Coordinates of C-alpha atoms in Angstrom, one line a residue:
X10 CA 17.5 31.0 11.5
X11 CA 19.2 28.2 9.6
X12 CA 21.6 27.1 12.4
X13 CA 17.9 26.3 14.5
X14 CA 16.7 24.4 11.6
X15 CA 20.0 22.2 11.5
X16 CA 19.7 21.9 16.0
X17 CA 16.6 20.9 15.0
X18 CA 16.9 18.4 12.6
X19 CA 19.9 17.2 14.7
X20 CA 17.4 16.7 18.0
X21 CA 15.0 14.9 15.5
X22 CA 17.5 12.9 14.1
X23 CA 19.1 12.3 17.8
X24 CA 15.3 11.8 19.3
X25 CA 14.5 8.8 16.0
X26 CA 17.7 7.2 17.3
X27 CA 17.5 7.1 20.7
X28 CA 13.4 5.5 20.2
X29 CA 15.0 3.0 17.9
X30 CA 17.1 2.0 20.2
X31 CA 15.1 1.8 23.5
X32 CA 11.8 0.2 21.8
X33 CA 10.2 3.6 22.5
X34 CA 8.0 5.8 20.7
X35 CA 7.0 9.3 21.3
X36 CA 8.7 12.5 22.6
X37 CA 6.4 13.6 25.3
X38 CA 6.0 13.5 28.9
X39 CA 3.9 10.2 29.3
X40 CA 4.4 9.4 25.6
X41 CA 6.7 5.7 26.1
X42 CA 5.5 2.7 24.9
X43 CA 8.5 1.5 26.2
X44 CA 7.5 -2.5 26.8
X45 CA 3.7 -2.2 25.5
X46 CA 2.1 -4.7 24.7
X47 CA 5.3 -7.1 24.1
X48 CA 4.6 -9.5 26.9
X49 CA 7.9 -8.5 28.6
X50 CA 9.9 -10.9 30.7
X51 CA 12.0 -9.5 33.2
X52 CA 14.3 -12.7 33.3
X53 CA 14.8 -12.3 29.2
X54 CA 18.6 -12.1 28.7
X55 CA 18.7 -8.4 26.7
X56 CA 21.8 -6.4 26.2
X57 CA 20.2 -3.0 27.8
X58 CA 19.9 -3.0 31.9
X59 CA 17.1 -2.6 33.2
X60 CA 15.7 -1.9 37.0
X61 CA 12.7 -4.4 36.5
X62 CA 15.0 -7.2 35.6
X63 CA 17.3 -6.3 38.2
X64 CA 14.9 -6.3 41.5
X65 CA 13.8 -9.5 39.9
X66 CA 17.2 -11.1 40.3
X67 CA 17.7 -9.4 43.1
X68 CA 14.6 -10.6 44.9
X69 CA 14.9 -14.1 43.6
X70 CA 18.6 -14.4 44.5
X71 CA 17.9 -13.2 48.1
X72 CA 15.0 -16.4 48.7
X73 CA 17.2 -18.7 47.1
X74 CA 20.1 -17.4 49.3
X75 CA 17.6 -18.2 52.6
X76 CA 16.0 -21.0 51.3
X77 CA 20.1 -22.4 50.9
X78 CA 21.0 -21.3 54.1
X79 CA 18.1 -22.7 55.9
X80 CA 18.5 -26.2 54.5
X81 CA 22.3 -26.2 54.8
X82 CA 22.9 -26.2 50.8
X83 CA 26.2 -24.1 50.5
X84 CA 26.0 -24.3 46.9
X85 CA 22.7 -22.8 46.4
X86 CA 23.0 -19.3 49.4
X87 CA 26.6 -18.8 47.0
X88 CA 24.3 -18.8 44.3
X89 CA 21.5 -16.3 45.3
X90 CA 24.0 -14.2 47.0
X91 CA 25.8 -13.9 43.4
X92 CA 22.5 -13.8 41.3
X93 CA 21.4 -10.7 44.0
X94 CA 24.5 -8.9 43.5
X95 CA 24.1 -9.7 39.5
X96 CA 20.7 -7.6 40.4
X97 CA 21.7 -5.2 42.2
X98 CA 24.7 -4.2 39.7
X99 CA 21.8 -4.2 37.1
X100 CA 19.9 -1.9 38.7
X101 CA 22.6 0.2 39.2
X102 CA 23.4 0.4 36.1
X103 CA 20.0 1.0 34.1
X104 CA 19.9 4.1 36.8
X105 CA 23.3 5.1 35.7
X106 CA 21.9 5.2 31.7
X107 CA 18.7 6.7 32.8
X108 CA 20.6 9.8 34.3
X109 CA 22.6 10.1 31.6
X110 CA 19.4 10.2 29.2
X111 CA 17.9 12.8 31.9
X112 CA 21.6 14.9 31.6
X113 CA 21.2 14.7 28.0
X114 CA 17.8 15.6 27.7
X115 CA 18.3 18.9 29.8
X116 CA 21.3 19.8 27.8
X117 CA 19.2 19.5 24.8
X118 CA 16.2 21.2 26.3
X119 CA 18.2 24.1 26.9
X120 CA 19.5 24.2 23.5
X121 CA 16.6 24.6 22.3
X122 CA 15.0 26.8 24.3
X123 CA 17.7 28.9 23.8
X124 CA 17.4 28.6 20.0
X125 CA 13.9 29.7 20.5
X126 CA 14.3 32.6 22.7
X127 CA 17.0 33.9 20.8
X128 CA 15.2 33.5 17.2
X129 CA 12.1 34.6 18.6
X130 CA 10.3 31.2 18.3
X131 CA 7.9 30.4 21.7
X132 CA 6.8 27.2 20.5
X133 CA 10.6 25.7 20.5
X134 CA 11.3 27.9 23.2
X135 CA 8.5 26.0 25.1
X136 CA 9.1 22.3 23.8
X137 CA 12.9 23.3 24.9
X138 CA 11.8 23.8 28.3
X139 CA 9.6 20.5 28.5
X140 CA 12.4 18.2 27.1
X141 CA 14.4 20.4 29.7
X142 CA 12.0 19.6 32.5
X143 CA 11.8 16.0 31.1
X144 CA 15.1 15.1 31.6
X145 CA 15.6 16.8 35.1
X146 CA 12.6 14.3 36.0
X147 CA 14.6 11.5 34.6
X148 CA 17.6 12.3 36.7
X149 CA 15.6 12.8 39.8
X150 CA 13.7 9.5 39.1
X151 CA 17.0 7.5 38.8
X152 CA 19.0 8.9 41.2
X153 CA 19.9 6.9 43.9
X154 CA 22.8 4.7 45.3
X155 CA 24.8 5.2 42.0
X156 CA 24.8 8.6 42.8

């Protein structure tokens, strides 16, 4: 019973880390505040990738790219071609974190449910299968051309 308690506190401990350092709150399906109310700007310059951010470059890299090769301006299609492949690399890559949150969420999922079948508990052997079922979601949702 004690090692559940410690894979417990250890998927606590991970779960508190992991909000603190994606800006999120809550451990449910649907629970994210992720953004809320912060007046988020896709073009803010922030250290984690993100797929908003990234159709947003890529979209504005691709009309400057026309808009350059319609008036001739060289300079400016090299530009938007760059700033849509900036884009499209950061959209690739905030899908590559989000599986890898989705991977670990399964593998933690089944932890616990295991932990809960085997000591008898339903309630963790439920919440095991949620977080489970969370994180194949998470994987489904941002699987894509990086995968």
């Amino acid at each position: 019973m004690s090692q559940f308690t410690n894979s417990t506190t250890n998927a606590n401990t991970h779960a508190n880390t992991h909000n603190a350092a994606t800006g999120m709150t809550g451990t449910g399906l649907g629970t994210s505040s992720h953004n809320a109310g912060t007046g988020y700007n896709p073009t803010s310059n922030s250290n984690q990738p993100s797929k908003a951010a990234g159709t947003f470059h890529d979209a504005k890299g691709a009309v400057k790219e026309g808009l350059g090769r319609a008036t001739g301006a060289h300079t400016m299609a090299a530009e938007g071609r760059q700033e849509k492949l900036s884009g499209k690399q950061q959209k690739d890559a905030a899908k590559t974190q989000g599986f890898v949150e989705g991977t670990h969420d399964r593998a933690q999922g089944h932890q616990q449910a295991t932990h809960g079948a085997l000591a008898g508990d339903q309630s963790h052997r439920t919440a095991g299968n949620l977080c489970n079922t969370k994180g194949h979601a998470e994987q489904q949702l941002n699987r894509g051309n990086a995968f």
